[in-house]
Backbone as a ProteinNet text record, in pm:
[ID]
protein_1_A
[PRIMARY]
EVIAIPYEPLRRLYESQPSLLWKVVALLAGRIRNTDAALADSVFLDVTGRTAKRLLELAGDADEFSLPITQEELAGMVGASRERVNKAIASFIRLGWIEQIDRRYRITNREQLTDLTGFRRAKLRLVVGTAVQFADPWAVEVNTEEDSLINER
[TERTIARY]
84.3	0	88.6	54.1	128.9	42.6	103.3	32.6	99.5	20.5	71.8	48	153.3	142.5	166.7	70	88.2	207.2	274.9	395.1	366.2	265.1	241.5	225.4	141.8	132.7	266.5	341.1	470	567.8	566.4	652	618.3	488.8	446.4	493.3	484.2	528.3	676.8	758.1	902	939	861.3	887.4	853.1	748.4	708.4	794.2	850.4	935.3	1060.6	1151.8	1270.5	1356.6	1346.5	1426.7	1389.1	1268.6	1228.3	1311.6	1366.3	1448	1572.9	1621.3	1739.6	1708.7	1584.7	1545.6	1548.9	1507.8	1512.9	1658.2	1742.8	1885.1	1946.5	1912.6	1965.6	1919.7	1794.1	1741.9	1816.4	1832.2	1902.8	2050.1	2114	2254.7	2268.1	2174	2176.1	2161.6	2075	2057.3	2182.3	2245.3	2369.4	2477.9	2487.4	2586	2564.3	2437.8	2406.7	2439.9	2408.2	2439	2589.5	2661.5	2806.9	2867.4	2815.8	2867.2	2838.6	2718.8	2684.2	2772.1	2798.1	2884.8	3027.3	3077.6	3212.9	3221.3	3117.7	3116.3	3121	3043.4	3039.4	3171.4	3247.9	3376.6	3488.5	3490.7	3603.9	3585.3	3462.1	3438.4	3383.8	3425.7	3368	3239.3	3173.4	3046	3063.7	3174.2	3199.1	3209.6	3283.4	3297.9	3167.1	3089.2	2960.1	2862.6	2867.1	2780	2817	2946.2	2991.4	2946.4	2959.9	2921.5	2772.6	2688.6	2543.5	2505.2	2568.6	2539	2577.7	2692.4	2734.3	2638.8	2591.9	2495.8	2364.8	2318.3	2193.3	2207	2325.6	2348.6	2363.5	2416.8	2444.1	2550.4	2529.3	2625.1	2601.5	2489.9	2456	2535.8	2568.2	2633.8	2532.2	2412.9	2307.2	2197.2	2151.2	2046.2	1974.4	1857	1785.7	1770.1	1764.7	1747.7	1603.7	1583.1	1447	1397.7	1478.4	1448.2	1470.3	1423.4	1445.2	1587.2	1630.9	1762.1	1767	1655.7	1649.1	1668.2	1606.3	1623	1766.3	1826	1965.9	2054.3	2028.3	2104.8	2089.1	1968	1945.9	2025.1	2032.9	2111.4	2259.8	2304.7	2446	2478.5	2378.2	2400.8	2457.3	2406.9	2454.5	2338.6	2360.9	2256.6	2242.8	2126.9	2101.9	2201.7	2233.9	2327.7	2465.8	2513.5	2646.4	2649.2	2540.5	2533.7	2530	2454.2	2448.7	2585.5	2661.3	2796.9	2887.2	2873.1	2953.9	2919.7	2790.5	2748.4	2798	2788	2836.6	2986.4	3061.3	3205.8	3232.6	3152.5	3168.3	3141.4	3041.5	3008.7	3121.9	3170.1	3278.5	3404.9	3431.8	3549.2	3529.6	3405.9	3377.8	3358.4	3328.1	3308.6	3166.7	3071.4	2931.9	2875.4	2767.7	2690.2	2549.4	2481.9	2346.5	2254.3	2140.2	2033.1	1906.7	1857	1744.6	1778.1	1695	1722.1	1791.1	1838.8	1912.4	2062.5	2137.7	2282.2	2349.2	2467.4	2549.5	2689.1	2736	2870.4	2969.1	3062.3	3161.2	3299.4	3319.4	3447.5	3421.8	3378.7	3344.9	3466.5	3583.8	3704.6	3732.9	3721.3	3745.8	3642.4	3515.3	3412.1	3439.5	3478.3	3506.4	3623.7	3724.9	3840.6	3800.3	3702.7	3657.3	3591.6	3536.1	3458	3541.3	3667.5	3746	3699.2	3630.2	3566.6	3661.8	3787	3884.9	3909.2	3812.2	3820.4	3931	3970.9	4064	3986.9	4046.8	3980.3	4031.7	3940.6	3980.8	3947.8	4038.9	4015.1	4052.4	3959.8	3991.7	4056.3	4168.4	4243.1	4252	4210.2	4219.4	4365.2	4410.9	4550.8	4602.5	4517.1	4566	4597.4	4531.3	4557.5	4684.4	4703.8	4822.3	4877.3	5004.4	5061.4	5079.7	5004.2	5017.5	5031.7	5085.4	5095.7	4956.7	4866.3	4728.8	4647	4558.9	4481.6	4390.3	4350.4	4272.9	4352.1	4362	4435.5	4363.1	4380.4	4321.7	4432.8	4412.1	4512.2	4454.5	4522.7	4479.1	4533.2	4444.2	4482.3	4408.9	4479.1	4413.5	4401.9	4435.2	4421.7	4275.9	4224.7	4083.8	4041.8	4128.3	4085.7	4077.4	4131.8	4129.9	4051.1	3958	3886.7	3754.7	3724.5	3596.9	3502.6	3549.8	3460.5	3511	3427.9	3465.5	3399	3475.6	3420	3395.2
-118.1	0	124.1	219	344.2	456.2	539.2	654	780.2	869.6	997.2	1103.3	1175.7	1283.3	1414.4	1504.2	1633.7	1709	1784.5	1855.4	1962.7	2041.5	2158.5	2122.6	2024.3	1990.5	1938.9	1868.8	1819.3	1935.2	2030.8	2149	2226.2	2244.5	2316.2	2242.2	2109.8	2029.7	2050.5	2043.7	2061	2203.4	2300.3	2438.7	2458.3	2393.5	2409.2	2324.3	2215.6	2126.9	2089.1	2184.4	2158.6	2042.6	2008.1	1896.8	1764.8	1756.4	1635.3	1612.7	1721.8	1708	1624	1624.3	1543.2	1395.1	1356.6	1216.8	1181.2	1275.5	1254.5	1245.4	1334.5	1331.5	1197.9	1150.2	1022.1	908	910.8	807.7	808.5	926.5	937.8	898.2	938.5	901.4	749.6	686.6	540.7	472.6	525.9	468.1	484.7	600.3	622.7	528.2	511.1	420.4	277.1	232.5	97.4	80.2	180.9	175.3	172.9	254.8	258.5	123	61	-70.3	-176.3	-172.7	-270.5	-251.5	-127.6	-100	-147.6	-119.1	-163.8	-316.2	-382.5	-529.2	-580.8	-518.9	-568.1	-546	-446.3	-418.4	-501.7	-510.7	-571.1	-717.8	-768.7	-907.5	-988	-1112	-1200.8	-1261.1	-1347.8	-1406.7	-1483.6	-1555.3	-1632	-1539.7	-1430.7	-1334.6	-1267.3	-1228.3	-1164.5	-1261.5	-1389.6	-1489.6	-1509.2	-1520.5	-1535.8	-1416.6	-1297.4	-1176.2	-1175.7	-1210.5	-1211.7	-1317.9	-1435.7	-1540	-1494.1	-1428.6	-1376.9	-1268.5	-1183.8	-1080.1	-1142.6	-1244.8	-1310.7	-1386.4	-1439.8	-1514.4	-1421.2	-1301.8	-1212.6	-1274.2	-1273.2	-1331.9	-1480.6	-1531.6	-1672.7	-1761.8	-1880.1	-1976.7	-2060.2	-2076.2	-2150.3	-2053.2	-2066.9	-1977.1	-2043.3	-1993.2	-2039.5	-1920.4	-1949.4	-1841.8	-1792.9	-1666.6	-1612.6	-1575.3	-1606.8	-1569.9	-1691.9	-1683.3	-1792.7	-1784.4	-1891.7	-1891.2	-1787.5	-1769.3	-1668.3	-1528.3	-1501.3	-1370.4	-1351.8	-1458.3	-1450.9	-1418.5	-1484.4	-1457.4	-1310.9	-1257.5	-1116.7	-1025	-1060.1	-980	-985.7	-1101.2	-1120.4	-1056.2	-1047.4	-992.5	-1095.9	-1218.9	-1328.3	-1423.1	-1520.3	-1619.2	-1714.1	-1776.3	-1872.8	-1987.5	-2028	-2137.8	-2103.9	-1981.6	-1940	-1931.6	-1880.9	-1872.2	-2012.4	-2102.8	-2240.7	-2307.6	-2278.1	-2333.5	-2280.2	-2152.5	-2094.1	-2160	-2176.6	-2241.2	-2385.5	-2455.7	-2593.9	-2600	-2501.5	-2501.5	-2475.5	-2389.8	-2365.9	-2495	-2569.2	-2696.3	-2796.5	-2806.5	-2899.9	-2868.1	-2739.3	-2697.1	-2710.3	-2739	-2754.2	-2622.6	-2516.2	-2386	-2367.6	-2433.6	-2433	-2573.4	-2600.3	-2722.5	-2680.3	-2759.7	-2726.3	-2845.3	-2818	-2916.3	-2843.8	-2878.3	-2808.3	-2660.3	-2573.5	-2429.2	-2377	-2467.7	-2428.9	-2444	-2350.3	-2350	-2339.5	-2396.7	-2381.5	-2342.8	-2229.4	-2182	-2257.3	-2326.8	-2404.4	-2339.5	-2243.8	-2174	-2029.3	-1949.9	-1809.5	-1732	-1764.4	-1691	-1703.6	-1823.9	-1842.9	-1767.6	-1773.3	-1698.8	-1549.5	-1503.4	-1361.2	-1316.8	-1401.9	-1367.3	-1346.5	-1422.9	-1407.3	-1272.3	-1212.4	-1090.5	-963.3	-974.1	-853.3	-778.5	-846	-785.9	-769	-791.6	-789.3	-648.6	-563.9	-427.7	-346.8	-392	-310.1	-189.2	-76.5	46.2	93.2	136.7	190.3	337.8	415	558.2	603.2	670.2	729.8	864.7	885.5	1008.7	1079.5	1205.2	1282.6	1319.1	1300.6	1322.6	1461	1562.6	1696.8	1714.6	1638.5	1650.3	1573.8	1459.6	1377.2	1343.2	1366.4	1348.2	1200.2	1152.7	1018.6	1031.9	930.7	932.9	931.6	857.2	847.4	954.7	1028	1132.2	1077.1	951	886.9	766.5	747.8	633.2	578.1	452.2	390	368.5	418.4	405.9	321.1	216.2	134.8	198.7	221.6	292.2	230.7	200.1	142.6	244.5	368.9	472.8	510.6	510	538.2	678.2	778	915.1	953.7	874.9	915.1	818.8	747.1	645.4	698.6	659	698.1	579.3	466.4	354.2	229.6	170.9	46.5	-64.9	-160.1	-269.5	-387.9
0	0	0	-82.5	-93	-37.3	44.9	101.5	48.7	-7.2	-57.1	49.1	84.2	182.7	109.5	114.2	47	107.5	24.8	65.8	171.2	153.5	239.3	388	425.8	568.9	625.2	543	587	608	517.3	530.6	657.4	683.2	804.1	930.6	927.8	1042.4	1068.5	963	980.3	1019	973.1	1014.3	1161.2	1208.6	1349	1442.5	1391.2	1473	1393.8	1378.7	1295.5	1346.3	1472.4	1524.1	1455.8	1401	1329.3	1203.3	1148.1	1028.2	1054.7	1179.8	1211	1197.9	1222.3	1203.1	1053.8	970.4	825.9	780.6	832.6	797.9	840.2	960.1	1007.8	918.2	875.8	786.3	652.8	594.3	466.4	479.3	588.9	610.3	622.4	689.6	701.8	567	484.4	350.2	265.6	275.6	201.7	251.9	383.1	441.7	392.4	391.2	343.5	195.5	116.2	-26.8	-48.9	27	17.1	54.2	160	203.1	96.9	38.7	-65.2	-188.4	-224.8	-339	-311	-191.5	-155	-158	-106.4	-109.1	-251.6	-340.3	-478.6	-550.6	-508.5	-571.8	-509.7	-376.4	-307.5	-269.5	-271.2	-231.2	-348	-358	-458.3	-401.1	-478.1	-435.1	-304.8	-291.4	-169.7	-48.6	-61.5	47.8	82.7	-19.6	5	71.6	29.7	90.2	237	264.9	403.6	487.6	432.6	506.4	537.9	439.5	463.4	566.1	558.2	657.1	797.7	810.9	941.1	990.7	901	939.6	985.7	913.2	950.4	1081.7	1109.3	1232.9	1352.5	1328.6	1441.4	1529.7	1660.1	1753.3	1775.5	1724.5	1745.5	1651.1	1697.8	1610.2	1534.1	1589.7	1520.9	1481.7	1357.7	1309.4	1193.8	1164.3	1045.2	952.4	824.6	726.7	731.8	762.6	765.5	625.7	525.3	386.6	297.9	175.5	81.1	24	-38.9	-103.4	-215.4	-282.7	-389.3	-331.1	-215.2	-150.8	-101.7	-47.7	-5.5	-125.6	-237.9	-359.4	-401	-388.4	-420.1	-328.7	-199.7	-104.9	-137.9	-184.1	-217.5	-352.9	-440	-573.3	-667.7	-654.3	-739.3	-763.7	-850.3	-877.4	-758.5	-747.9	-640.9	-649.7	-771.2	-791	-736.2	-763.2	-714.4	-562	-503.1	-357.1	-297.4	-358.5	-310	-318.9	-425.3	-437.5	-327.2	-294.6	-187.4	-53.9	-26.6	98.3	101.6	-11	-17.7	11.1	-36.8	-9.1	138.7	202.9	347.5	425	381.4	446.9	426.1	302.4	269.1	348.8	370.5	446.4	597.5	639.4	781.7	855.3	782.6	845.2	893.9	826.5	871.3	853.3	924.8	906.8	871.5	788.7	745.2	765	825.4	836.1	792.7	674.2	611.2	599.3	660.5	652.4	777.9	863	983.9	958.6	1010.5	993.4	1130.1	1138.2	1257.9	1211.4	1261.8	1227.2	1314.3	1249.5	1323	1318.4	1227.2	1218.6	1175.8	1272.6	1245.8	1195.9	1246.3	1207.3	1057.7	1003	859.9	776	816.4	743.3	750.4	867.7	886.8	800.7	790.1	706.8	560.9	513.3	374	348.7	452.8	435.4	443.5	482.9	503.4	626.2	714.9	831.7	948.7	929.1	1036.9	1089.5	1076.6	1126.2	1059.1	939.8	862.5	815.6	818.6	781.9	647.1	562.8	433.4	429.5	378.5	367	227.4	160.5	30.8	56.4	-5.3	14	-120.5	-125.2	-248.1	-271	-396.5	-430.6	-398.9	-396.9	-368	-220.6	-133.3	9.7	48.1	-13.1	9.5	-127.8	-149.7	-282	-315.4	-414.9	-468	-619.2	-682.4	-828.2	-890.1	-831.1	-878	-807	-876.2	-809.2	-699.5	-708.1	-601.5	-554.2	-426.1	-374.7	-253.3	-229	-110.6	-10.1	109.3	214.5	327	366.8	479	604.6	701.9	822.3	939.8	1047.2	1164.6	1277.2	1252.4	1353.8	1369.1	1492.7	1518.2	1476.1	1491.1	1467.1	1320	1230.7	1090.9	1003	1062.9	988.4	937.4	816.3	758.6	754.6	708.4	682.9	751.8	840.4	904.7	828.3	778.9	701.5	790.8
[MASK]
+++++++++++++++++++++++++++++++++++++++++++++++++++++++++++++++++++++++++++++++++++++++++++++++++++++++++++++++++++++++++++++++++++++++++++++++++++++++++

């Protein structure tokens, strides 16, 4: 169901309560952050790494979990075909990193899955060539200093 909200009442609301705009800014910033993370994953991770990352996200801190989505939806989240995602999961099972019983999974080697995702808290920072002299106008600098980090992967 789609609900259309006329602009004028919304404008009046934000003018009378400008603090509400910060909630909109937070929502938009979150969407940009999610889009940026998905783009970085598609560039820096292969299907196996993206599959491992999604499984870890779905599991959270638990070692045992069930997929709350279909394999087709998982493939959509990973950005690959269902067949490729199934091959990645099969390789995790073959390597002994996860166990599968129907739609339930048990993570048996979280460290190996985490290593595939680049999730080791390595920080990536894009540095503009004019601020720091590099041969390439854009360069990626790996930095583990807390105060100069932009993106935590």
